[in-house]
Short mmCIF file of C-alpha atoms in Angstrom, two decimals:
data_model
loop_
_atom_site.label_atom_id
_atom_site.label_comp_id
_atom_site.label_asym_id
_atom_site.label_seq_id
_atom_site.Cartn_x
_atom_site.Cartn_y
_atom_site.Cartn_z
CA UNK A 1016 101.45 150.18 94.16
CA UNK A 1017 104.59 149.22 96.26
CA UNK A 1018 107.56 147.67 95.02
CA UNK A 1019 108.09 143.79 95.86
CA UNK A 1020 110.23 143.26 98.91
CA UNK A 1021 113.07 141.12 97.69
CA UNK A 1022 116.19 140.46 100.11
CA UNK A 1023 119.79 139.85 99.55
CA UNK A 1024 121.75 137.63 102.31
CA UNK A 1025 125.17 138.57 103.83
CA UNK A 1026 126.21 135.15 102.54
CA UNK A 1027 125.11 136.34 98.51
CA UNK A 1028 126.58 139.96 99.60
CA UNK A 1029 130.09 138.79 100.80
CA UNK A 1030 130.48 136.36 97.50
CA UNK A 1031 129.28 139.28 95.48
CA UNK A 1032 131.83 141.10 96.87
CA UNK A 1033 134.44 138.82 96.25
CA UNK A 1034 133.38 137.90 92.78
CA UNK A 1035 133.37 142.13 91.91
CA UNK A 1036 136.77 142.62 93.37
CA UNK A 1037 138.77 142.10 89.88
CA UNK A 1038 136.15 143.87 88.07
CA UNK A 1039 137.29 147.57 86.20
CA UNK A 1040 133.80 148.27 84.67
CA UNK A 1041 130.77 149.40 86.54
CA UNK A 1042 129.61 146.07 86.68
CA UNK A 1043 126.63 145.13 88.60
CA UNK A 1044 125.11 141.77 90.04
CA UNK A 1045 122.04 140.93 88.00
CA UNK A 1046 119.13 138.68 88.76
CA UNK A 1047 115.83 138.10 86.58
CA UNK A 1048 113.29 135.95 85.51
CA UNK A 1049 113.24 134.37 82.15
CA UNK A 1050 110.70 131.77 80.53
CA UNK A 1051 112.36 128.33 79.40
CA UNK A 1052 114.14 125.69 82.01
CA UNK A 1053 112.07 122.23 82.71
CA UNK A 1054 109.71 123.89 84.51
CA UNK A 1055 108.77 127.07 82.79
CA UNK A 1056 110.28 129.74 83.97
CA UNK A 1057 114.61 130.05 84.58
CA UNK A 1058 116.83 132.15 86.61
CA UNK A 1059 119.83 134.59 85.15
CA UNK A 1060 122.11 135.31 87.66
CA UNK A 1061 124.70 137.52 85.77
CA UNK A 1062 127.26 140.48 86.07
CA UNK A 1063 125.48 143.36 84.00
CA UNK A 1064 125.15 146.96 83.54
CA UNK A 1065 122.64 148.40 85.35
CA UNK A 1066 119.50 149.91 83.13
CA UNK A 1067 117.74 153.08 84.42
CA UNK A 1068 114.43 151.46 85.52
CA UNK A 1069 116.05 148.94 87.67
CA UNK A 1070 115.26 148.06 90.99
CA UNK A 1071 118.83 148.17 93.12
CA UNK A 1072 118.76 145.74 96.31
CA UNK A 1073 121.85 147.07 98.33
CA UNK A 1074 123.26 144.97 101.10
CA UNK A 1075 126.82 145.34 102.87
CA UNK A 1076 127.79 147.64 100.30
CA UNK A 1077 126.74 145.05 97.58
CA UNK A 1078 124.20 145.79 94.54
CA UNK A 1079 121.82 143.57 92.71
CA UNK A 1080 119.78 144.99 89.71
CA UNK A 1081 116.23 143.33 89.32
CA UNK A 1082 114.40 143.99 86.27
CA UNK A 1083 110.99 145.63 86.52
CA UNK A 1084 109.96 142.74 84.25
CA UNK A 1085 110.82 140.21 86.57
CA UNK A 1086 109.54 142.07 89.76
CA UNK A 1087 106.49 140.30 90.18
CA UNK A 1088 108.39 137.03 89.75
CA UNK A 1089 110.33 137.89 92.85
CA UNK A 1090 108.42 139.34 94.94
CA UNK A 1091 109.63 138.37 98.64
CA UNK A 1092 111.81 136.24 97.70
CA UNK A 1093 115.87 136.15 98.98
CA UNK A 1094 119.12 136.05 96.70
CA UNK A 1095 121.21 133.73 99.14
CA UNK A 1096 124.75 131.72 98.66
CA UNK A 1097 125.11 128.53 99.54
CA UNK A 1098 128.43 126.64 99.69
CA UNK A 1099 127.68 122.86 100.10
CA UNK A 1100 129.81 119.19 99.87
CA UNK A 1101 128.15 119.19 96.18
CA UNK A 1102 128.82 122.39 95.07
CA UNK A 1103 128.92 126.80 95.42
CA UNK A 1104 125.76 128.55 94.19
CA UNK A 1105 123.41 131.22 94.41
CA UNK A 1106 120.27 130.91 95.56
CA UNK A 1107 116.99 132.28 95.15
CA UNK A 1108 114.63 131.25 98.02
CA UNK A 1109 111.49 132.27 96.13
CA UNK A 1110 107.91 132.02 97.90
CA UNK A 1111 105.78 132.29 94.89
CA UNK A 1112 107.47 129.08 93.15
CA UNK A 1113 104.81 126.07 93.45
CA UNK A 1114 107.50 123.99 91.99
CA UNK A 1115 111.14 123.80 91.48
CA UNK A 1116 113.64 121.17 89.59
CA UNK A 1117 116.36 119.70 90.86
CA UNK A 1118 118.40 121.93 89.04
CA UNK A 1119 117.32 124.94 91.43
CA UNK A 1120 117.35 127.35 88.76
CA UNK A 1121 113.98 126.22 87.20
CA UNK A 1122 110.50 127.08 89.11
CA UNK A 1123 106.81 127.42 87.83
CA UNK A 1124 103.82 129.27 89.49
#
């Protein structure tokens, strides 16, 4: 069985970039799947340590460790940033979600 294709943007890899550049540890970019949120599943987008069964996405230069747990959750989706008039975020442009909220951290399937 292959591995989900999951994508990082040069936009998420340049603000991952600039959001590493104080740090001393070897901390990663994290991303995974979680249940809770209004719609039943949630997003964690956090600076980790990486675990050894990991998937690392690598774009630019710029790591994100996926969970194997939340794989299937992600599968060909893209980690993207967007910088709007009502705020900075990450974003995960997931095509598996049949819903999101308003929030855009909270999707069901």
């Amino acid at each position: 069985m292959s591995e989900p294709s999951i994508t990082l943007s040069a936009r998420a890899a340049s603000r991952i970039a600039q959001l590493l550049a104080g740090e001393t540890a070897p901390t990663l970019f994290r991303v995974s799947v979680e249940g809770g949120g209004c719609s039943g599943f949630q997003y964690d987008i956090r600076l980790d340590e990486p675990a050894a069964d990991d998937l690392v996405l690598e774009k630019d230069g710029e790591r994100v460790l996926i969970d194997p747990v939340s794989l299937p959750f992600l599968a060909d989706a893209e980690i993207d940033f967007a910088d709007e008039l009502i705020g900075a975020r990450f974003v995960v442009k997931n095509p598996n979600a049949a819903s999101t909220c308003g929030c855009g951290t909270s999707f069901s399937l």
